């Protein structure tokens, strides 16, 4: 199954969408570096990949530590030249414009914006000299439209991830590097459950707001990441692939 030619690194690979992305990229033969602050989750993802016959490397890091990200990317690249990097780590905290406490804003921007930037920056550094590689960010429908509940900082952060994707695609295109994003709609992951969503609430939301009438599956986001980072997507850059069951339609 493995080809020994492709290697990827996924931040946020210990849970939810990031884990599904790790499994998908490993299934196509990549040696996957699973990077996350949750070491136990990282080990569980690595075990799942190994059990399925794939190859994976664990790295425990916090994406707000840009030096740690650069170090992890350089180490992964030294093992096997990195062909795909995915900036998936993210948090979602309820934040309101009426709240005078800005700590939620600071934390959200640090992880979702600065952390994504750090992954893109580190990946570009090792890919540019080879003039080859693909970077994928994870945005959200919030990259395009505000959430229906007060999630001001999250919405701002995901709009920034869209512009990070576009601006990096412009800068890195002449170097032969493609940068795209995947923008999921409402997916059933620990992040969504952490916002207090229960089965009944999610079913009501799906019926009311999502044309396909259901939440998305992490594997459906992973498939879009696999395409965006594949050779078949060789003329795709600067795009956000919206995987939302029609939410934004
Ligand atoms: N679940 C959804 O409905 C949904 C929708 C749109 C976008 N997204 C985005 O998808 C991405 C993954 O979300 P998810 O639903 O899988 O969430 P999740 O909570 O299941 O997974 C997020 C992962 O990121 C890791 N992480 C958080 N902060 C980190 C940090 N500072 N350093 C390193 N790792 C860190 C967590 O440990 C966790 O493993 C996020 O960027 C999120 O904003 C999710």
XYZ file of N, CA and C and ligand atoms in Angstrom:
791
model
N 0.817 -1.201 0.000
C 0.000 0.000 0.000
C 0.853 1.255 0.000
N 1.958 1.252 0.766
C 2.745 2.473 0.868
C 3.671 2.614 -0.340
N 3.948 3.868 -0.700
C 4.742 4.136 -1.890
C 6.130 4.651 -1.556
N 6.319 5.104 -0.299
C 7.592 5.691 0.122
C 7.898 6.986 -0.589
N 6.908 7.623 -1.191
C 7.199 8.856 -1.896
C 6.472 10.059 -1.321
N 5.398 9.846 -0.590
C 4.587 10.963 -0.120
C 4.633 11.019 1.403
N 4.667 12.240 1.922
C 4.616 12.418 3.372
C 3.752 13.625 3.680
N 2.980 13.516 4.740
C 2.118 14.632 5.107
C 2.208 14.882 6.612
N 1.837 16.089 7.007
C 1.735 16.458 8.416
C 0.378 17.112 8.614
N -0.310 16.681 9.680
C -1.650 17.202 9.954
C -1.671 17.726 11.382
N -1.887 19.031 11.542
C -2.088 19.550 12.904
C -3.531 19.294 13.308
N -3.743 19.063 14.601
C -5.087 18.729 15.065
C -5.468 17.290 14.744
N -4.469 16.451 14.528
C -4.726 15.076 14.081
C -5.189 14.120 15.158
N -5.357 14.613 16.391
C -5.722 13.715 17.495
C -7.218 13.480 17.619
N -8.018 14.204 16.857
C -9.472 14.145 17.094
C -10.228 14.542 15.830
N -11.508 14.217 15.817
C -12.464 14.757 14.852
C -12.014 14.758 13.402
N -12.081 15.939 12.799
C -11.761 16.060 11.379
C -10.287 15.747 11.114
N -9.410 16.233 11.994
C -7.978 15.997 11.803
C -7.646 14.509 11.802
N -8.272 13.770 12.700
C -8.030 12.315 12.729
C -8.502 11.672 11.427
N -9.670 12.066 10.956
C -10.187 11.495 9.700
C -9.266 11.838 8.536
N -8.717 13.052 8.553
C -7.782 13.460 7.488
C -6.513 12.605 7.552
N -5.997 12.392 8.761
C -4.808 11.532 8.919
C -5.068 10.139 8.348
N -6.223 9.575 8.696
C -6.544 8.212 8.231
C -6.653 8.184 6.708
N -7.254 9.214 6.135
C -7.435 9.247 4.666
C -6.096 9.385 3.941
N -5.239 10.262 4.441
C -3.946 10.460 3.789
C -3.057 9.227 3.967
N -3.171 8.577 5.099
C -2.416 7.329 5.299
C -2.941 6.248 4.362
N -4.248 6.230 4.132
C -4.835 5.201 3.255
C -4.361 5.357 1.814
N -3.992 6.594 1.418
C -3.483 6.743 0.041
C -1.980 6.477 -0.028
N -1.370 6.181 1.122
C 0.023 5.773 1.124
C 0.979 6.745 1.765
N 0.472 7.910 2.231
C 1.377 8.884 2.855
C 1.926 8.366 4.188
N 3.156 8.721 4.483
C 3.654 8.648 5.855
C 3.131 9.901 6.548
N 2.268 9.722 7.544
C 1.555 10.853 8.140
C 2.136 11.213 9.501
N 2.564 12.465 9.645
C 2.940 12.968 10.957
C 1.686 13.541 11.608
N 1.290 12.897 12.704
C 0.085 13.304 13.440
C 0.520 14.264 14.525
N 0.146 15.552 14.387
C 0.613 16.583 15.316
C -0.575 17.172 16.068
N -0.452 17.240 17.379
C -1.548 17.769 18.191
C -1.012 18.013 19.604
N -1.708 18.844 20.355
C -1.301 19.057 21.755
C -1.749 17.910 22.643
N -2.699 17.115 22.159
C -3.257 15.994 22.923
C -2.477 14.710 22.575
N -1.466 14.425 23.408
C -0.594 13.286 23.127
C -1.320 11.950 23.116
N -2.309 11.808 24.011
C -3.061 10.548 24.056
C -3.848 10.364 22.764
N -4.456 11.450 22.302
C -5.198 11.387 21.044
C -4.292 11.127 19.856
N -3.104 11.721 19.881
C -2.133 11.478 18.813
C -1.807 9.989 18.744
N -1.523 9.398 19.918
C -1.168 7.972 19.957
C -2.325 7.116 19.440
N -3.552 7.512 19.772
C -4.717 6.736 19.314
C -4.857 6.820 17.793
N -4.608 8.012 17.222
C -4.674 8.144 15.755
C -3.591 7.301 15.096
N -2.389 7.363 15.656
C -1.285 6.565 15.102
C -1.641 5.072 15.151
N -2.232 4.637 16.264
C -2.626 3.222 16.387
C -3.650 2.845 15.321
N -4.615 3.735 15.091
C -5.646 3.450 14.079
C -5.015 3.317 12.694
N -4.078 4.205 12.395
C -3.417 4.159 11.074
C -2.616 2.868 10.937
N -1.875 2.555 11.988
C -1.038 1.354 11.944
C -1.896 0.102 11.805
N -3.010 0.069 12.552
C -3.900 -1.097 12.482
C -4.475 -1.280 11.085
N -4.607 -0.164 10.361
C -5.144 -0.235 8.995
C -4.046 -0.494 7.963
N -2.808 -0.670 8.422
C -1.709 -0.980 7.513
C -0.958 0.231 7.007
N -1.238 1.405 7.584
C -0.565 2.621 7.145
C 0.624 2.968 8.012
N 1.235 4.123 7.698
C 2.428 4.560 8.434
C 2.180 5.927 9.037
N 2.606 6.087 10.285
C 2.374 7.359 10.958
C 3.470 7.635 11.958
N 3.683 8.933 12.223
C 4.638 9.393 13.235
C 3.887 10.298 14.202
N 4.114 10.142 15.508
C 3.437 11.027 16.473
C 4.277 12.251 16.813
N 3.626 13.391 16.956
C 4.282 14.590 17.481
C 3.298 15.306 18.394
N 3.733 15.560 19.615
C 2.890 16.340 20.520
C 3.394 17.776 20.509
N 2.547 18.693 20.091
C 2.939 20.107 20.050
C 1.712 20.997 20.166
N 1.996 22.249 20.527
C 0.963 23.276 20.563
C 1.222 24.200 19.380
N 0.220 24.392 18.522
C 0.462 25.189 17.313
C 0.695 26.666 17.611
N 0.405 27.098 18.848
C 0.712 28.490 19.188
C 2.212 28.685 19.432
N 2.954 27.582 19.505
C 4.409 27.617 19.657
C 5.024 27.444 18.268
N 5.285 28.557 17.589
C 5.740 28.501 16.193
C 7.076 27.775 16.066
N 7.940 27.901 17.056
C 9.226 27.195 16.995
C 9.010 25.684 17.023
N 8.070 25.241 17.870
C 7.779 23.810 17.945
C 7.209 23.308 16.614
N 6.370 24.124 15.993
C 5.805 23.737 14.695
C 6.912 23.629 13.651
N 7.783 24.639 13.600
C 8.894 24.609 12.632
C 9.776 23.394 12.854
N 10.039 23.087 14.122
C 10.888 21.934 14.452
C 10.217 20.635 13.987
N 8.918 20.502 14.272
C 8.194 19.276 13.892
C 8.149 19.114 12.381
N 7.934 20.205 11.679
C 7.886 20.133 10.212
C 9.264 19.767 9.665
N 10.293 20.372 10.203
C 11.654 20.076 9.728
C 12.012 18.620 9.989
N 11.624 18.106 11.153
C 11.921 16.698 11.471
C 11.162 15.748 10.551
N 9.891 16.050 10.314
C 9.093 15.212 9.413
C 9.703 15.232 8.018
N 10.119 16.419 7.587
C 10.678 16.596 6.246
C 12.009 15.868 6.090
N 12.761 15.798 7.202
C 14.041 15.093 7.154
C 13.829 13.589 7.011
N 12.741 13.095 7.581
C 12.446 11.656 7.493
C 12.014 11.294 6.067
N 11.117 12.095 5.501
C 10.650 11.894 4.130
C 10.127 13.247 3.654
N 10.613 13.746 2.514
C 10.215 15.101 2.087
C 8.699 15.304 2.123
N 8.312 16.383 2.787
C 6.897 16.660 3.033
C 6.225 17.106 1.733
N 5.157 16.413 1.368
C 4.428 16.780 0.145
C 3.101 17.461 0.468
N 2.551 17.203 1.672
C 1.268 17.799 2.058
C 1.342 18.249 3.513
N 0.853 19.453 3.784
C 0.682 19.909 5.175
C -0.748 20.393 5.335
N -1.369 19.985 6.440
C -2.763 20.355 6.689
C -2.844 21.073 8.034
N -3.323 22.314 8.018
C -3.493 23.101 9.243
C -4.930 22.943 9.709
N -5.140 21.967 10.579
C -6.514 21.633 11.007
C -6.786 21.987 12.459
N -5.749 22.083 13.294
C -5.988 22.350 14.722
C -6.818 23.615 14.888
N -7.826 23.541 15.728
C -8.658 24.713 15.948
C -9.513 24.547 17.182
N -9.984 25.674 17.692
C -10.884 25.679 18.847
C -12.090 26.551 18.519
N -13.180 26.294 19.232
C -14.391 27.103 19.067
C -14.918 27.450 20.447
N -14.810 28.701 20.817
C -15.306 29.178 22.110
C -16.435 30.169 21.853
N -17.538 30.050 22.587
C -18.577 31.071 22.431
C -18.018 32.434 22.825
N -18.136 33.424 21.971
C -17.666 34.778 22.283
C -18.665 35.775 21.722
N -18.966 36.774 22.519
C -19.955 37.790 22.131
C -19.296 39.149 22.061
N -19.760 39.979 21.150
C -19.255 41.349 21.038
C -19.634 42.166 22.265
N -20.583 41.668 23.069
C -21.006 42.386 24.279
C -20.167 42.018 25.497
N -19.262 41.029 25.334
C -18.463 40.561 26.473
C -17.183 41.396 26.581
N -16.966 42.067 27.713
C -15.761 42.898 27.833
C -14.479 42.083 28.025
N -14.618 40.791 28.335
C -13.439 39.930 28.531
C -12.945 39.463 27.146
N -11.739 39.885 26.791
C -11.223 39.568 25.456
C -10.340 38.317 25.436
N -10.327 37.561 26.544
C -9.417 36.406 26.584
C -9.835 35.324 25.577
N -11.141 35.164 25.360
C -11.598 34.182 24.375
C -11.178 34.571 22.970
N -11.217 35.864 22.698
C -10.762 36.368 21.396
C -9.274 36.076 21.215
N -8.487 36.404 22.247
C -7.037 36.201 22.149
C -6.697 34.733 21.926
N -7.350 33.861 22.689
C -7.051 32.424 22.595
C -7.456 31.882 21.211
N -8.627 32.316 20.752
C -9.119 31.812 19.460
C -8.208 32.251 18.319
N -7.817 33.525 18.342
C -6.944 34.003 17.264
C -5.570 33.337 17.346
N -5.102 33.088 18.579
C -3.781 32.464 18.748
C -3.765 31.059 18.134
N -4.812 30.279 18.389
C -4.821 28.892 17.890
C -5.233 28.852 16.418
N -6.369 29.469 16.101
C -6.938 29.281 14.762
C -6.203 30.080 13.685
N -5.757 31.280 14.025
C -5.105 32.117 13.005
C -3.587 31.974 13.079
N -3.024 32.311 14.238
C -1.559 32.247 14.364
C -1.071 30.805 14.210
N -1.829 29.862 14.792
C -1.443 28.447 14.685
C -1.490 27.953 13.250
N -2.521 28.350 12.513
C -2.594 27.947 11.096
C -1.469 28.598 10.307
N -1.230 29.870 10.605
C -0.140 30.595 9.935
C 1.196 29.883 10.180
N 1.411 29.444 11.415
C 2.680 28.781 11.749
C 2.863 27.506 10.939
N 1.776 26.746 10.756
C 1.878 25.506 9.967
C 2.157 25.836 8.502
N 1.434 26.815 7.964
C 1.650 27.207 6.565
C 3.081 27.712 6.380
N 3.540 28.543 7.308
C 4.882 29.121 7.210
C 5.958 28.040 7.237
N 5.821 27.128 8.197
C 6.840 26.073 8.339
C 6.837 25.145 7.133
N 5.645 24.804 6.645
C 5.560 23.903 5.482
C 6.138 24.577 4.246
N 5.796 25.856 4.050
C 6.310 26.564 2.880
C 7.831 26.613 2.902
N 8.394 26.761 4.081
C 9.855 26.867 4.208
C 10.563 25.626 3.666
N 9.998 24.440 3.945
C 10.673 23.227 3.453
C 10.253 22.899 2.015
N 9.080 23.361 1.580
C 8.596 23.002 0.237
C 9.160 23.905 -0.865
N 9.350 25.185 -0.551
C 9.772 26.136 -1.586
C 11.092 25.729 -2.269
N 12.111 25.308 -1.536
C 13.354 24.948 -2.229
C 13.170 23.799 -3.229
N 12.162 22.936 -2.988
C 11.914 21.813 -3.928
C 10.929 22.199 -5.020
N 10.311 23.381 -4.883
C 9.271 23.839 -5.813
C 8.167 22.794 -5.956
N 7.788 22.193 -4.827
C 6.781 21.136 -4.878
C 6.133 20.973 -3.512
N 4.820 20.824 -3.530
C 4.110 20.580 -2.279
C 2.751 21.241 -2.292
N 1.934 20.827 -1.356
C 0.569 21.332 -1.275
C 0.214 21.562 0.188
N -0.435 22.691 0.444
C -0.835 23.040 1.808
C -2.347 23.194 1.827
N -2.974 22.653 2.868
C -4.434 22.753 2.986
C -4.763 23.327 4.365
N -5.549 24.390 4.387
C -6.046 24.934 5.646
C -7.459 24.406 5.883
N -7.905 24.510 7.136
C -9.293 24.150 7.429
C -10.013 25.413 7.899
N -10.889 25.898 7.039
C -11.729 27.040 7.376
C -13.039 26.550 7.949
N -14.115 27.123 7.468
C -15.447 26.811 7.984
C -16.447 27.570 7.120
N -17.716 27.215 7.246
C -18.712 28.106 6.658
C -18.580 29.492 7.291
N -18.027 29.549 8.506
C -17.774 30.839 9.166
C -16.684 31.646 8.455
N -15.997 31.040 7.493
C -15.073 31.816 6.665
C -15.845 32.755 5.754
N -17.150 32.475 5.586
C -17.971 33.224 4.628
C -19.152 33.950 5.263
N -19.671 33.399 6.365
C -20.877 33.973 6.955
C -20.836 33.780 8.466
N -21.438 34.698 9.206
C -21.388 34.624 10.664
C -22.248 33.476 11.186
N -21.829 32.889 12.300
C -22.593 31.811 12.942
C -23.916 32.355 13.465
N -24.856 31.448 13.662
C -26.169 31.884 14.144
C -26.180 32.079 15.656
N -25.180 31.549 16.369
C -25.039 31.817 17.807
C -23.799 32.695 17.993
N -23.668 33.400 19.125
C -22.521 34.324 19.271
C -21.176 33.595 19.278
N -20.494 33.678 18.154
C -19.186 33.022 17.972
C -18.271 34.011 17.271
N -18.301 35.246 17.758
C -17.638 36.323 17.039
C -16.170 36.024 16.754
N -15.435 35.605 17.788
C -14.003 35.375 17.613
C -13.764 34.224 16.634
N -14.573 33.171 16.751
C -14.417 32.024 15.838
C -14.674 32.460 14.402
N -15.764 33.196 14.186
C -16.096 33.640 12.834
C -14.975 34.513 12.269
N -14.470 35.441 13.094
C -13.345 36.283 12.652
C -12.142 35.423 12.290
N -11.864 34.416 13.120
C -10.669 33.595 12.892
C -10.782 32.806 11.595
N -11.988 32.318 11.297
C -12.131 31.492 10.098
C -12.157 32.343 8.831
N -12.624 33.591 8.954
C -12.496 34.516 7.821
C -11.008 34.782 7.563
N -10.238 34.899 8.635
C -8.795 35.127 8.491
C -8.115 33.913 7.847
N -8.583 32.714 8.183
C -7.997 31.507 7.579
C -8.249 31.504 6.059
N -9.414 31.989 5.655
C -9.678 32.079 4.207
C -8.685 33.029 3.551
N -8.444 34.175 4.162
C -7.503 35.121 3.554
C -6.062 34.636 3.648
N -5.731 33.929 4.735
C -4.415 33.286 4.814
C -4.228 32.359 3.606
N -5.266 31.596 3.303
C -5.206 30.638 2.201
C -4.997 31.361 0.871
N -5.769 32.407 0.657
C -5.687 33.120 -0.620
C -4.354 33.856 -0.765
N -3.948 34.542 0.298
C -2.707 35.332 0.228
C -1.497 34.409 0.092
N -1.507 33.292 0.825
C -0.380 32.353 0.730
C -0.349 31.704 -0.651
N -1.533 31.444 -1.225
C -1.572 30.859 -2.576
C -0.948 31.820 -3.583
N -1.240 33.105 -3.435
C -0.646 34.102 -4.343
C 0.876 34.144 -4.187
N 1.332 34.145 -2.930
C 2.776 34.275 -2.713
C 3.528 33.001 -3.119
N 2.910 31.847 -2.848
C 3.639 30.588 -3.054
C 3.426 29.973 -4.435
N 2.412 30.435 -5.173
C 2.176 29.898 -6.525
C 3.414 29.978 -7.402
N 4.075 31.129 -7.460
C 5.274 31.219 -8.305
C 6.395 30.280 -7.862
N 6.301 29.778 -6.631
C 7.304 28.819 -6.136
C 6.857 27.367 -6.370
N 5.724 27.183 -7.030
C 5.269 25.830 -7.328
C 4.492 25.165 -6.207
N 4.068 25.953 -5.214
C 3.329 25.394 -4.069
C 1.863 25.808 -4.191
N 0.978 24.846 -4.044
C -0.466 25.146 -4.050
C -0.977 25.261 -2.605
N -1.876 26.213 -2.395
C -2.484 26.383 -1.064
C -3.995 26.480 -1.244
N -4.713 25.575 -0.639
C -6.174 25.583 -0.684
C -6.727 25.383 0.722
N -8.000 25.630 0.867
C -8.655 25.383 2.139
C -9.872 24.505 1.940
N -10.253 23.839 3.003
C -11.530 23.123 3.014
C -12.373 23.787 4.099
N -13.601 24.117 3.745
C -14.496 24.828 4.666
C -15.668 23.922 5.024
N -15.579 23.236 6.164
C -16.677 22.340 6.550
C -17.877 23.128 7.074
N -19.044 22.523 6.910
C -20.240 23.033 7.567
C -20.328 22.428 8.958
N -21.504 21.993 9.346
C -21.678 21.442 10.693
C -21.393 19.946 10.676
N -20.334 19.576 11.402
C -19.891 18.186 11.437
C -20.038 17.668 12.868
N -20.342 16.404 12.990
C -20.494 15.824 14.326
C -19.118 15.416 14.856
N -18.491 16.314 15.608
C -17.164 16.054 16.187
C -17.177 16.531 17.640
N -16.130 16.178 18.407
C -16.058 16.663 19.794
C -16.149 18.180 19.895
N -15.618 18.894 18.892
C -15.687 20.363 18.933
C -17.138 20.827 18.916
N -17.929 20.227 18.049
C -19.344 20.614 17.956
C -20.083 20.232 19.235
N -19.798 19.041 19.762
C -20.449 18.605 21.012
C -20.034 19.515 22.160
N -18.785 20.005 22.117
C -18.287 20.881 23.174
C -19.039 22.198 23.249
N -19.702 22.568 22.161
C -20.498 23.795 22.166
C -21.882 23.562 22.747
N -22.110 22.342 23.234
C -23.365 22.044 23.916
C -24.415 21.415 23.028
N -24.041 21.056 21.801
C -25.025 20.480 20.890
C -25.344 19.041 21.302
N -26.644 18.731 21.385
C -27.037 17.346 21.656
C -27.700 16.777 20.390
N -28.046 15.483 20.447
C -28.581 14.818 19.251
C -29.829 15.521 18.728
N -30.738 15.856 19.662
C -32.003 16.474 19.240
C -31.738 17.836 18.597
N -30.866 18.615 19.230
C -30.557 19.945 18.699
C -29.901 19.862 17.330
N -28.996 18.906 17.179
C -28.307 18.771 15.890
C -29.267 18.304 14.798
N -30.198 17.407 15.149
C -31.180 16.939 14.162
C -32.081 18.084 13.721
N -32.502 18.903 14.687
C -33.360 20.050 14.358
C -32.614 21.017 13.451
N -31.352 21.283 13.802
C -30.518 22.181 12.997
C -30.374 21.647 11.572
N -30.093 20.352 11.481
C -29.888 19.753 10.163
C -31.139 19.874 9.310
N -32.285 19.580 9.910
C -33.537 19.617 9.149
C -33.858 21.046 8.716
N -33.548 22.022 9.590
C -33.928 23.398 9.300
C -32.966 24.090 8.352
N -31.679 23.805 8.460
C -30.688 24.637 7.782
C -29.877 23.953 6.680
N -29.828 22.608 6.696
C -28.900 21.943 5.779
C -29.700 21.250 4.670
N -29.544 21.698 3.424
C -30.320 21.102 2.332
C -30.206 19.577 2.264
N -29.043 19.018 2.558
C -28.927 17.552 2.520
C -29.515 16.903 3.769
N -29.941 17.711 4.748
C -30.736 17.217 5.864
C -29.992 16.430 6.918
N -28.694 16.526 6.926
C -27.913 15.794 7.938
C -26.591 16.518 8.161
N -25.945 16.173 9.284
C -24.603 16.691 9.530
C -23.607 16.006 8.609
N -22.469 16.658 8.430
C -21.418 16.047 7.630
C -20.628 15.028 8.424
N -19.998 14.123 7.706
C -19.138 13.117 8.329
C -17.684 13.564 8.196
N -16.874 13.360 9.230
C -15.457 13.731 9.113
C -14.796 13.160 7.856
N -15.185 11.962 7.458
C -14.580 11.353 6.258
C -14.892 12.171 5.008
N -16.022 12.890 5.017
C -16.378 13.680 3.836
C -15.488 14.920 3.713
N -15.061 15.456 4.845
C -14.085 16.552 4.827
C -12.711 16.010 4.418
N -12.360 14.857 4.954
C -11.062 14.250 4.644
C -10.920 13.997 3.146
N -12.017 13.618 2.503
C -11.974 13.343 1.064
C -11.625 14.613 0.285
N -12.200 15.749 0.711
C -11.909 17.024 0.045
C -10.439 17.418 0.258
N -9.920 17.157 1.457
C -8.499 17.449 1.727
C -7.614 16.567 0.843
N -7.994 15.300 0.726
C -7.200 14.378 -0.108
C -7.190 14.861 -1.556
N -8.346 15.321 -2.043
C -8.384 15.821 -3.423
C -7.543 17.083 -3.565
N -7.749 18.038 -2.668
C -7.033 19.325 -2.780
C -5.522 19.126 -2.775
N -5.059 18.096 -2.082
C -3.614 17.857 -1.975
C -3.121 16.803 -2.951
N -3.975 16.398 -3.898
C -3.582 15.335 -4.830
C -3.014 15.905 -6.125
N -2.354 15.058 -6.874
C -1.829 15.463 -8.182
C -2.969 15.832 -9.122
N -4.139 15.241 -8.909
C -5.293 15.528 -9.777
C -5.748 16.979 -9.633
N -5.394 17.619 -8.528
C -5.806 19.014 -8.293
C -4.682 19.978 -8.673
N -3.894 19.617 -9.674
C -2.662 20.350 -9.988
C -2.874 21.801 -10.412
N -4.110 22.179 -10.821
C -4.345 23.584 -11.221
C -5.243 24.296 -10.216
N -5.414 23.694 -9.062
C -6.283 24.257 -8.015
C -5.428 24.949 -6.969
N -5.601 26.250 -6.819
C -4.925 26.932 -5.714
C -5.698 28.194 -5.333
N -5.607 28.562 -4.058
C -6.293 29.752 -3.561
C -7.786 29.554 -3.362
N -8.234 28.308 -3.345
C -9.671 28.036 -3.265
C -10.068 27.489 -1.896
N -11.282 27.772 -1.503
C -11.884 27.139 -0.328
C -12.936 26.156 -0.848
N -12.736 24.881 -0.613
C -13.718 23.871 -1.014
C -14.733 23.760 0.120
N -15.945 24.192 -0.132
C -16.972 24.204 0.904
C -17.662 22.837 0.946
N -17.601 22.193 2.116
C -18.190 20.859 2.289
C -19.224 20.998 3.403
N -20.432 21.424 3.028
C -21.398 21.858 4.048
C -22.818 21.349 3.825
N -22.983 20.365 2.935
C -24.328 19.831 2.697
C -25.278 20.861 2.100
N -24.719 21.974 1.614
C -25.538 23.006 0.981
C -25.879 24.173 1.887
N -25.326 24.195 3.100
C -25.636 25.241 4.097
C -25.538 26.647 3.497
N -24.472 26.908 2.748
C -24.258 28.264 2.216
C -25.023 28.524 0.925
N -25.677 27.496 0.407
C -26.317 27.658 -0.917
C -27.463 28.674 -0.838
N -16.809 20.238 13.726
C -17.306 21.146 12.916
O -18.523 21.240 12.714
C -16.390 22.082 12.177
C -16.953 22.908 11.207
C -16.145 23.787 10.513
C -14.788 23.820 10.790
N -14.256 23.022 11.732
C -12.809 23.130 11.968
O -12.213 21.886 11.812
C -11.046 21.819 12.638
C -11.131 20.556 13.487
O -12.301 20.620 14.272
P -12.950 19.337 14.926
O -14.395 19.505 14.846
O -12.319 18.102 14.397
O -12.519 19.594 16.443
P -11.903 18.619 17.554
O -12.037 19.368 18.825
O -12.483 17.261 17.444
O -10.374 18.540 17.140
C -9.542 19.660 17.207
C -8.138 19.179 17.503
O -7.269 20.314 17.522
C -6.397 20.149 18.621
N -5.918 21.449 19.077
C -6.651 22.459 19.599
N -5.841 23.462 19.953
C -4.576 23.078 19.656
C -3.309 23.676 19.794
N -3.169 24.899 20.349
N -2.224 23.016 19.366
C -2.343 21.777 18.833
N -3.512 21.138 18.694
C -4.624 21.785 19.096
C -7.229 19.463 19.702
O -6.419 18.849 20.675
C -8.025 18.493 18.864
O -7.360 17.258 18.722
C -11.027 23.108 13.461
O -10.164 24.032 12.840
C -12.462 23.576 13.370
O -12.584 24.968 13.518
C -15.023 22.140 12.437
